[in-house]
Amino acid sequence: MALFSQTSQQGFLALLWKCHMFWPASRCRQLYVASFSIPIREKINYFSSMTSSSTALPVDPKETDVLPSKKRSEIDCKEGKGWDEETKEMPEGKLHFSSSVGAAKKWSMSRVVPRHRLSNLQPPEKPLQAEEWNKLREEFHSPEIFEEVMLNSMIRCNSPIDVAKSLLSHVAKRNGDIAYNMLVKYLTLCVQQGQVSEIQDVYDIMKVRFKMLESGAYSLLIRGLSNSNQWRMALTVLEEVKKMMIPSRTCYESCIKAASRHQELKLAFELYSEMLAKDVVPTLDVLQSFFDFSRGMKDAELQKELFGILLYLRENQIYPHRTFMRSIKLWFESLPGGNWRGRLTKIKDSGQCPVCSHQLEDSNLSEEEYSHLSERIIRDVIHGTDTFRKTSPEELEAFQTFVENRLPFDIVIDGLNVSHIKPRRMQCENLFDAVNCLAKENARLLVLGRKHMLTNSSNWKREIMKEMQNKAEFFFAENISEDDAFLLYATLRSGKHCRFVTRDFLRDHKACLSDSLTRHLFRKWQRGHQIVFFPSAAGKSIHFLPAFRYDCVVQTTGDTWHIPYKDVFEEKYSYQVPRKWLCVHQK
Amino acid sequence: MLQHSTCLNMQSANMLLRRIVRSSVLPFATQHGMKKDLFPLSRTLSSSLCLKQDKSHEPSEKLDLDEWKKVMKSGLQEEVIEVASEPKELSSLAAARETLEMWRLAGRAVPENISEEQLKTFMECPSKSAKKKYLKYLHLKELHKKNDKRKMEEKRERRLEAQDQDSKPDEIKKSPFLHFWSRTMDKAYNWRAAQSMIFGQPLVFDMSYEKEMSVREVSNTVRQIVMSESSNRKSVDPFHIHFCNFKDDSLYHREFIKNYREAWDKLLITVTDQCYTEIFPKDKLIYLTADSPKVMKTFDHDKIYIVGSMVDRSIKTGVSLARAKRLGLETAALPLEKYLLWNTGAKNLTLDQMMHILLTLKDTADWKKALEFVPKRKCCGFVNKPVKELKKTLDLINTLKLGKGREKAEKQFAKNYPQRYKLKQK
């Protein structure tokens, strides 16, 4: 990477720390959640990418158009009906499943016993007699939690169910009762192996023995039952959960998938709308399963619902991943009499689709949206809880009058950000190059900086600064003020045509905005107006990447659909946009 | 068996007998809690019954895997009746209590006992994760309490044992010094504090951050201030502590009363609702904040330092700096970067650490000694050279800390860096 060869070690590391890319993931995430209050919706989307089954897909670097077919896992219903060949092709959520079992396992490991001590406990191969269990128990270092640890390791090794049964019988004989957490662990094992009759038995026992169950057991039950031909029972369990709390999205997911698998799409959509009404964010798996199971159906009502899902993707700026995109494509193509045709493509910089030569939506906001966004930037980002945190009232006023007197600008530049592009050169030279590059087209420039740029120093030569000020307008903020917020404001005030230059992702400013609607608006505006740059390897020049002219969301004109998709199932930052598109049009 | 049938009515006892005959195991009603004392008895009984029963049973060495189900179901007959007789509709509080109980059984981090007040707090938590966190907090609190109690009891037992051993009355040793009781010490400390009230250098705690904090953060803040006050009292030359912007009957006030009880009114500090700018000349005030661009070089004995009494668990940058900016005060930050190889963690220190550092500076003017109070996990060591010269070492440490080679790091970096920048770079 060119960027690397240029940076010294120290700069590189500083950058790493800045980007949080280098901490152990778990900690990073913790810190993230703890300290930067990620907007709820985004967090959930991010997690949806973690739990969805498509993580199991191999990364496909050569972009071959083969649908990876997976062996059907043992979890799939053994006695389920209504499976057609195509659904077999669906990568069924084995990984997802095990991950959720993992979650159940995590909380069931309540007593803190160090992992290394647990790992050496191997569950037996076949059922044991009571005496044998007793013997094993006495050999174990802390007999009082022997059963718990044993069951955990059985879950981990996916032992035969009979072994677990013999352990439970042993416990029942000894104590005349089996503790709830043991039952839950046993249930986990049954669900893992799809033992439907056992799941039902455990459920009956639990219902009689306990007044109510808790969320973990319920979600296990729902998952276990929904993968069987007893899936309607899962729905009754779901009703029970609703009485006490809002069911989790995985519960809904299992039920919806079960319903749509058995061609009860109406029921599935009822559950889906109920889920949305409760503000539970659906996983991408749910959405994908709708497309998978309604393939080839001729039903206007159903079509409308599925178009609704596509619009949901649009509104929430969600990009489907490759397999999901493929499901959408196949669904379109299977519509009887629709004559839809899907093609994968890349959109030109001009915003024209090479397949159907349709011009994509403009990335510009409406007047109303502009004024709303600039108001919000002032209210939430600049003022926030205390105007003095990022600036001071006098400075803000001075800046506002400065901007109003010189409107409109064509390009607003974050001076300090640009000046750091090449660490080996003087900062003012970097800025000078950038200003020269951008000033060529007779554009009106505004450079935002801080006052320390005016004091003559090794990095800021007064002559060069003087020369620059002939080519562009400059505004210098106080050294302890935030200049980014000013950058946003000046760009927004200048109107549609104005762009801004910075390498910053503006995540922290987006996070200041109070509601998700405005945040989405902000991202849209940022995509269409931010010019990013990078140093070219040779010489002094700087490459600027123009802002997107078209808007990167799912979009339709009625007879065409354009859907951007992610290549692999990766964690996606909200400032990145996919470059690949699915174009669906009617012949 | 006799006492058993006395607790059950006749009918169920009969049922019980019949069931013993049917299955090869003797069931128990668990809630009677008599499994243990009945155990040996029942064992013999059930085996003797088994011998005479129908031969359709599997031989005893063959395992009956579904035995546990029978046991579970049989022990439940009486309970079912109980449950059925209970009213179906639970109040929301009772339902929450029930849910917690189930979570506890499932082995989650949930407290055993929970008061009404805590339950209400739990139900008011806005999200699932908030609920989880709150429960975990209560659970840990409970564990600590239990452990403390256990230790106390052990201590008492040890003491009693010791007393038993040397029960002989000891001769009173003569010594030229009186035994210094802690009361005497307290008196001495208070004299010193009183002296500081008249002649000491003021140190201001700015109590205007209540709005920025959650209840938990406020209580943490107060606990930290209590600790700093006590360490100030015990120092050789205490500060004259001022609590400024202190509103009566505020959350701060209530927490202080909780901590100090009746000692609150006897504290040798100045508590006022005035702002520090009204009490002291502005040019003498220095607001200490980690966000300050200015770094403190030396401790100035005729300046008045202000410490913001705020705990920000989620680091809110620039809150105290904004206060100082608004009032046009001078600000300063501790020279942590200059003297310490910073390792990890935020540069905002707790109030008691701050107090220790200021006291040490006041007495010795030795940065090395003063910065001993910065937690050891946050820094790798003290340096006399400016840290910039040690950058190389630091980078090495960091690279080692990452535990992988540079190439790997670079690869990862390249992977994570947004696609956009990699375009057109040939």
PDB file of C-alpha atoms in Angstrom, chain A residues 312-514:
ATOM      1  CA  TYR A 312     -37.447  -1.410   4.311  1.00  0.00           C
ATOM      2  CA  LEU A 313     -33.867  -2.032   3.205  1.00  0.00           C
ATOM      3  CA  ARG A 314     -33.940   1.283   1.443  1.00  0.00           C
ATOM      4  CA  GLU A 315     -35.262   3.252   4.378  1.00  0.00           C
ATOM      5  CA  ASN A 316     -32.758   1.817   6.797  1.00  0.00           C
ATOM      6  CA  GLN A 317     -29.833   1.945   4.390  1.00  0.00           C
ATOM      7  CA  ILE A 318     -29.200  -1.762   4.736  1.00  0.00           C
ATOM      8  CA  TYR A 319     -27.172  -3.485   2.070  1.00  0.00           C
ATOM      9  CA  PRO A 320     -27.938  -7.159   1.524  1.00  0.00           C
ATOM     10  CA  HIS A 321     -24.988  -9.509   1.330  1.00  0.00           C
ATOM     11  CA  ARG A 322     -24.219 -11.738  -1.603  1.00  0.00           C
ATOM     12  CA  THR A 323     -26.430 -14.717  -0.759  1.00  0.00           C
ATOM     13  CA  PHE A 324     -29.335 -12.527   0.210  1.00  0.00           C
ATOM     14  CA  MET A 325     -28.922 -10.625  -3.035  1.00  0.00           C
ATOM     15  CA  ARG A 326     -29.009 -13.921  -4.903  1.00  0.00           C
ATOM     16  CA  SER A 327     -32.254 -14.888  -3.213  1.00  0.00           C
ATOM     17  CA  ILE A 328     -33.744 -11.593  -4.279  1.00  0.00           C
ATOM     18  CA  LYS A 329     -32.556 -12.111  -7.839  1.00  0.00           C
ATOM     19  CA  LEU A 330     -33.931 -15.644  -8.034  1.00  0.00           C
ATOM     20  CA  TRP A 331     -37.244 -14.511  -6.611  1.00  0.00           C
ATOM     21  CA  PHE A 332     -37.570 -11.786  -9.210  1.00  0.00           C
ATOM     22  CA  GLU A 333     -36.713 -14.163 -11.991  1.00  0.00           C
ATOM     23  CA  SER A 334     -39.165 -16.760 -10.761  1.00  0.00           C
ATOM     24  CA  LEU A 335     -42.130 -14.412 -10.814  1.00  0.00           C
ATOM     25  CA  PRO A 336     -44.549 -15.971 -13.278  1.00  0.00           C
ATOM     26  CA  GLY A 337     -45.225 -13.711 -16.224  1.00  0.00           C
ATOM     27  CA  GLY A 338     -43.115 -10.944 -14.752  1.00  0.00           C
ATOM     28  CA  ASN A 339     -40.291 -11.285 -17.282  1.00  0.00           C
ATOM     29  CA  TRP A 340     -37.838  -9.946 -14.737  1.00  0.00           C
ATOM     30  CA  ARG A 341     -34.201 -10.308 -15.429  1.00  0.00           C
ATOM     31  CA  GLY A 342     -31.413  -9.766 -12.904  1.00  0.00           C
ATOM     32  CA  ARG A 343     -27.797  -8.935 -13.716  1.00  0.00           C
ATOM     33  CA  LEU A 344     -24.826  -8.148 -11.527  1.00  0.00           C
ATOM     34  CA  THR A 345     -23.020  -4.989 -12.452  1.00  0.00           C
ATOM     35  CA  LYS A 346     -20.987  -2.028 -11.338  1.00  0.00           C
ATOM     36  CA  ILE A 347     -22.357   1.436 -11.682  1.00  0.00           C
ATOM     37  CA  LYS A 348     -20.355   4.029 -13.609  1.00  0.00           C
ATOM     38  CA  ASP A 349     -19.169   7.159 -11.891  1.00  0.00           C
ATOM     39  CA  SER A 350     -21.745   9.095 -13.822  1.00  0.00           C
ATOM     40  CA  GLY A 351     -24.438   7.109 -12.041  1.00  0.00           C
ATOM     41  CA  GLN A 352     -25.614   5.237 -15.082  1.00  0.00           C
ATOM     42  CA  CYS A 353     -26.365   1.524 -14.900  1.00  0.00           C
ATOM     43  CA  PRO A 354     -24.477  -0.227 -17.727  1.00  0.00           C
ATOM     44  CA  VAL A 355     -27.095  -2.978 -18.008  1.00  0.00           C
ATOM     45  CA  CYS A 356     -30.293  -1.037 -18.425  1.00  0.00           C
ATOM     46  CA  SER A 357     -28.655   2.395 -18.899  1.00  0.00           C
ATOM     47  CA  HIS A 358     -30.973   3.777 -16.301  1.00  0.00           C
ATOM     48  CA  GLN A 359     -29.767   6.838 -14.410  1.00  0.00           C
ATOM     49  CA  LEU A 360     -29.640   6.216 -10.672  1.00  0.00           C
ATOM     50  CA  GLU A 361     -31.094   8.546  -8.110  1.00  0.00           C
ATOM     51  CA  ASP A 362     -29.279  11.751  -7.432  1.00  0.00           C
ATOM     52  CA  SER A 363     -27.466  11.969  -4.120  1.00  0.00           C
ATOM     53  CA  ASN A 364     -28.741  15.424  -3.395  1.00  0.00           C
ATOM     54  CA  LEU A 365     -31.113  16.178  -0.592  1.00  0.00           C
ATOM     55  CA  SER A 366     -34.231  18.227  -0.972  1.00  0.00           C
ATOM     56  CA  GLU A 367     -34.321  21.819   0.257  1.00  0.00           C
ATOM     57  CA  GLU A 368     -36.329  20.736   3.227  1.00  0.00           C
ATOM     58  CA  GLU A 369     -33.834  18.033   4.109  1.00  0.00           C
ATOM     59  CA  TYR A 370     -30.963  20.486   3.743  1.00  0.00           C
ATOM     60  CA  SER A 371     -32.440  22.959   6.153  1.00  0.00           C
ATOM     61  CA  HIS A 372     -33.376  20.205   8.590  1.00  0.00           C
ATOM     62  CA  LEU A 373     -29.873  18.775   8.522  1.00  0.00           C
ATOM     63  CA  SER A 374     -28.091  22.118   8.942  1.00  0.00           C
ATOM     64  CA  GLU A 375     -30.370  22.977  11.851  1.00  0.00           C
ATOM     65  CA  ARG A 376     -29.574  19.696  13.463  1.00  0.00           C
ATOM     66  CA  ILE A 377     -25.844  20.085  12.898  1.00  0.00           C
ATOM     67  CA  ILE A 378     -25.988  23.413  14.684  1.00  0.00           C
ATOM     68  CA  ARG A 379     -28.220  22.167  17.466  1.00  0.00           C
ATOM     69  CA  ASP A 380     -26.722  18.750  18.200  1.00  0.00           C
ATOM     70  CA  VAL A 381     -23.194  18.814  16.872  1.00  0.00           C
ATOM     71  CA  ILE A 382     -22.035  22.374  17.469  1.00  0.00           C
ATOM     72  CA  HIS A 383     -24.067  23.322  20.528  1.00  0.00           C
ATOM     73  CA  GLY A 384     -24.712  19.906  22.047  1.00  0.00           C
ATOM     74  CA  THR A 385     -25.126  20.084  25.804  1.00  0.00           C
ATOM     75  CA  ASP A 386     -22.810  23.048  26.159  1.00  0.00           C
ATOM     76  CA  THR A 387     -21.694  25.415  23.436  1.00  0.00           C
ATOM     77  CA  PHE A 388     -18.354  25.832  25.168  1.00  0.00           C
ATOM     78  CA  ARG A 389     -17.452  22.189  24.693  1.00  0.00           C
ATOM     79  CA  LYS A 390     -16.660  22.549  21.010  1.00  0.00           C
ATOM     80  CA  THR A 391     -16.453  26.277  20.514  1.00  0.00           C
ATOM     81  CA  SER A 392     -17.690  29.415  22.186  1.00  0.00           C
ATOM     82  CA  PRO A 393     -20.747  31.534  21.373  1.00  0.00           C
ATOM     83  CA  GLU A 394     -18.614  34.456  20.192  1.00  0.00           C
ATOM     84  CA  GLU A 395     -16.607  32.257  17.893  1.00  0.00           C
ATOM     85  CA  LEU A 396     -19.698  30.620  16.468  1.00  0.00           C
ATOM     86  CA  GLU A 397     -21.233  33.978  15.795  1.00  0.00           C
ATOM     87  CA  ALA A 398     -18.058  35.215  14.149  1.00  0.00           C
ATOM     88  CA  PHE A 399     -17.934  32.129  11.991  1.00  0.00           C
ATOM     89  CA  GLN A 400     -21.553  32.415  10.958  1.00  0.00           C
ATOM     90  CA  THR A 401     -21.187  36.022   9.865  1.00  0.00           C
ATOM     91  CA  PHE A 402     -17.957  35.118   8.085  1.00  0.00           C
ATOM     92  CA  VAL A 403     -19.712  32.389   6.110  1.00  0.00           C
ATOM     93  CA  GLU A 404     -22.824  34.431   5.355  1.00  0.00           C
ATOM     94  CA  ASN A 405     -20.730  37.270   3.947  1.00  0.00           C
ATOM     95  CA  ARG A 406     -18.807  35.052   1.573  1.00  0.00           C
ATOM     96  CA  LEU A 407     -21.311  32.486   0.382  1.00  0.00           C
ATOM     97  CA  PRO A 408     -21.411  30.367  -1.642  1.00  0.00           C
ATOM     98  CA  PHE A 409     -18.330  28.181  -1.580  1.00  0.00           C
ATOM     99  CA  ASP A 410     -17.695  25.323  -3.953  1.00  0.00           C
ATOM    100  CA  ILE A 411     -15.302  23.348  -1.813  1.00  0.00           C
ATOM    101  CA  VAL A 412     -14.681  23.491   1.913  1.00  0.00           C
ATOM    102  CA  ILE A 413     -11.361  22.060   3.050  1.00  0.00           C
ATOM    103  CA  ASP A 414     -10.407  20.693   6.452  1.00  0.00           C
ATOM    104  CA  GLY A 415      -6.989  22.322   6.495  1.00  0.00           C
ATOM    105  CA  LEU A 416      -5.392  20.385   9.296  1.00  0.00           C
ATOM    106  CA  ASN A 417      -6.608  17.053   8.041  1.00  0.00           C
ATOM    107  CA  VAL A 418      -5.220  17.707   4.577  1.00  0.00           C
ATOM    108  CA  SER A 419      -1.945  19.021   5.931  1.00  0.00           C
ATOM    109  CA  HIS A 420      -1.133  15.659   7.477  1.00  0.00           C
ATOM    110  CA  ILE A 421      -1.319  13.715   4.252  1.00  0.00           C
ATOM    111  CA  LYS A 422       2.416  13.241   3.847  1.00  0.00           C
ATOM    112  CA  PRO A 423       4.167  13.071   7.177  1.00  0.00           C
ATOM    113  CA  ARG A 424       7.623  13.646   5.724  1.00  0.00           C
ATOM    114  CA  ARG A 425       6.767  17.039   4.294  1.00  0.00           C
ATOM    115  CA  MET A 426       5.985  20.346   5.835  1.00  0.00           C
ATOM    116  CA  GLN A 427       2.364  20.576   6.767  1.00  0.00           C
ATOM    117  CA  CYS A 428       1.863  23.876   5.024  1.00  0.00           C
ATOM    118  CA  GLU A 429       3.286  22.419   1.808  1.00  0.00           C
ATOM    119  CA  ASN A 430       0.805  19.591   1.900  1.00  0.00           C
ATOM    120  CA  LEU A 431      -1.998  22.057   2.312  1.00  0.00           C
ATOM    121  CA  PHE A 432      -0.550  24.249  -0.408  1.00  0.00           C
ATOM    122  CA  ASP A 433      -0.532  21.359  -2.872  1.00  0.00           C
ATOM    123  CA  ALA A 434      -4.097  20.476  -2.065  1.00  0.00           C
ATOM    124  CA  VAL A 435      -5.299  24.049  -2.428  1.00  0.00           C
ATOM    125  CA  ASN A 436      -3.484  24.362  -5.748  1.00  0.00           C
ATOM    126  CA  CYS A 437      -5.002  21.131  -6.995  1.00  0.00           C
ATOM    127  CA  LEU A 438      -8.507  22.132  -6.074  1.00  0.00           C
ATOM    128  CA  ALA A 439      -8.265  25.773  -7.095  1.00  0.00           C
ATOM    129  CA  LYS A 440      -7.640  24.905 -10.739  1.00  0.00           C
ATOM    130  CA  GLU A 441     -11.260  24.840 -11.766  1.00  0.00           C
ATOM    131  CA  ASN A 442     -11.828  28.340 -10.556  1.00  0.00           C
ATOM    132  CA  ALA A 443     -13.655  27.052  -7.556  1.00  0.00           C
ATOM    133  CA  ARG A 444     -14.324  29.163  -4.507  1.00  0.00           C
ATOM    134  CA  LEU A 445     -12.456  27.539  -1.665  1.00  0.00           C
ATOM    135  CA  LEU A 446     -12.799  27.849   2.064  1.00  0.00           C
ATOM    136  CA  VAL A 447     -10.054  26.432   4.234  1.00  0.00           C
ATOM    137  CA  LEU A 448     -10.764  25.823   7.900  1.00  0.00           C
ATOM    138  CA  GLY A 449      -7.843  25.805  10.263  1.00  0.00           C
ATOM    139  CA  ARG A 450      -6.789  26.722  13.742  1.00  0.00           C
ATOM    140  CA  LYS A 451      -4.994  29.784  14.962  1.00  0.00           C
ATOM    141  CA  HIS A 452      -1.713  28.018  15.560  1.00  0.00           C
ATOM    142  CA  MET A 453      -1.298  27.794  11.782  1.00  0.00           C
ATOM    143  CA  LEU A 454      -0.716  31.526  11.747  1.00  0.00           C
ATOM    144  CA  THR A 455       2.263  31.527  14.058  1.00  0.00           C
ATOM    145  CA  ASN A 456       5.441  31.052  12.116  1.00  0.00           C
ATOM    146  CA  SER A 457       6.861  27.633  12.929  1.00  0.00           C
ATOM    147  CA  SER A 458       8.769  24.804  11.303  1.00  0.00           C
ATOM    148  CA  ASN A 459       5.578  23.343   9.970  1.00  0.00           C
ATOM    149  CA  TRP A 460       3.773  26.537   9.090  1.00  0.00           C
ATOM    150  CA  LYS A 461       5.811  29.008   7.072  1.00  0.00           C
ATOM    151  CA  ARG A 462       4.309  32.443   7.007  1.00  0.00           C
ATOM    152  CA  GLU A 463       5.087  33.135   3.341  1.00  0.00           C
ATOM    153  CA  ILE A 464       3.352  30.015   2.154  1.00  0.00           C
ATOM    154  CA  MET A 465       0.362  30.770   4.319  1.00  0.00           C
ATOM    155  CA  LYS A 466       0.202  34.247   2.835  1.00  0.00           C
ATOM    156  CA  GLU A 467       0.306  32.905  -0.666  1.00  0.00           C
ATOM    157  CA  MET A 468      -2.438  30.443   0.062  1.00  0.00           C
ATOM    158  CA  GLN A 469      -4.697  33.104   1.424  1.00  0.00           C
ATOM    159  CA  ASN A 470      -4.764  34.705  -2.015  1.00  0.00           C
ATOM    160  CA  LYS A 471      -6.233  31.556  -3.498  1.00  0.00           C
ATOM    161  CA  ALA A 472      -8.730  30.620  -0.845  1.00  0.00           C
ATOM    162  CA  GLU A 473     -10.710  32.044   2.007  1.00  0.00           C
ATOM    163  CA  PHE A 474      -9.403  31.048   5.414  1.00  0.00           C
ATOM    164  CA  PHE A 475     -11.112  30.814   8.754  1.00  0.00           C
ATOM    165  CA  PHE A 476      -9.017  30.106  11.821  1.00  0.00           C
ATOM    166  CA  ALA A 477     -10.756  28.684  14.855  1.00  0.00           C
ATOM    167  CA  GLU A 478      -9.398  28.759  18.377  1.00  0.00           C
ATOM    168  CA  ASN A 479      -6.814  26.105  19.079  1.00  0.00           C
ATOM    169  CA  ILE A 480      -9.086  24.272  21.448  1.00  0.00           C
ATOM    170  CA  SER A 481     -12.162  24.447  19.229  1.00  0.00           C
ATOM    171  CA  GLU A 482     -13.530  21.708  17.028  1.00  0.00           C
ATOM    172  CA  ASP A 483     -13.114  22.640  13.395  1.00  0.00           C
ATOM    173  CA  ASP A 484     -15.041  19.715  11.900  1.00  0.00           C
ATOM    174  CA  ALA A 485     -18.415  20.995  12.969  1.00  0.00           C
ATOM    175  CA  PHE A 486     -17.666  24.304  11.234  1.00  0.00           C
ATOM    176  CA  LEU A 487     -16.735  22.405   8.113  1.00  0.00           C
ATOM    177  CA  LEU A 488     -20.091  20.652   8.033  1.00  0.00           C
ATOM    178  CA  TYR A 489     -21.989  23.823   8.658  1.00  0.00           C
ATOM    179  CA  ALA A 490     -20.209  25.840   5.978  1.00  0.00           C
ATOM    180  CA  THR A 491     -20.731  23.101   3.398  1.00  0.00           C
ATOM    181  CA  LEU A 492     -24.402  22.736   4.182  1.00  0.00           C
ATOM    182  CA  ARG A 493     -24.991  26.477   4.099  1.00  0.00           C
ATOM    183  CA  SER A 494     -23.372  26.764   0.674  1.00  0.00           C
ATOM    184  CA  GLY A 495     -25.965  24.480  -0.838  1.00  0.00           C
ATOM    185  CA  LYS A 496     -26.200  21.468  -3.110  1.00  0.00           C
ATOM    186  CA  HIS A 497     -23.154  21.935  -5.255  1.00  0.00           C
ATOM    187  CA  CYS A 498     -20.728  22.401  -2.387  1.00  0.00           C
ATOM    188  CA  ARG A 499     -18.369  19.576  -1.463  1.00  0.00           C
ATOM    189  CA  PHE A 500     -15.981  19.167   1.431  1.00  0.00           C
ATOM    190  CA  VAL A 501     -12.552  17.629   1.682  1.00  0.00           C
ATOM    191  CA  THR A 502     -11.432  15.539   4.615  1.00  0.00           C
ATOM    192  CA  ARG A 503     -10.246  12.039   5.335  1.00  0.00           C
ATOM    193  CA  ASP A 504     -12.213  11.963   8.543  1.00  0.00           C
ATOM    194  CA  PHE A 505     -15.107   9.530   8.602  1.00  0.00           C
ATOM    195  CA  LEU A 506     -17.146  11.936  10.723  1.00  0.00           C
ATOM    196  CA  ARG A 507     -18.385   9.106  12.892  1.00  0.00           C
ATOM    197  CA  ASP A 508     -18.321  11.096  16.096  1.00  0.00           C
ATOM    198  CA  HIS A 509     -20.345  13.882  14.562  1.00  0.00           C
ATOM    199  CA  LYS A 510     -22.886  11.474  13.222  1.00  0.00           C
ATOM    200  CA  ALA A 511     -23.165   9.990  16.689  1.00  0.00           C
ATOM    201  CA  CYS A 512     -24.053  13.414  18.104  1.00  0.00           C
ATOM    202  CA  LEU A 513     -27.215  13.543  16.014  1.00  0.00           C
ATOM    203  CA  SER A 514     -30.162  12.595  18.102  1.00  0.00           C
TER     204      SER A 514
END
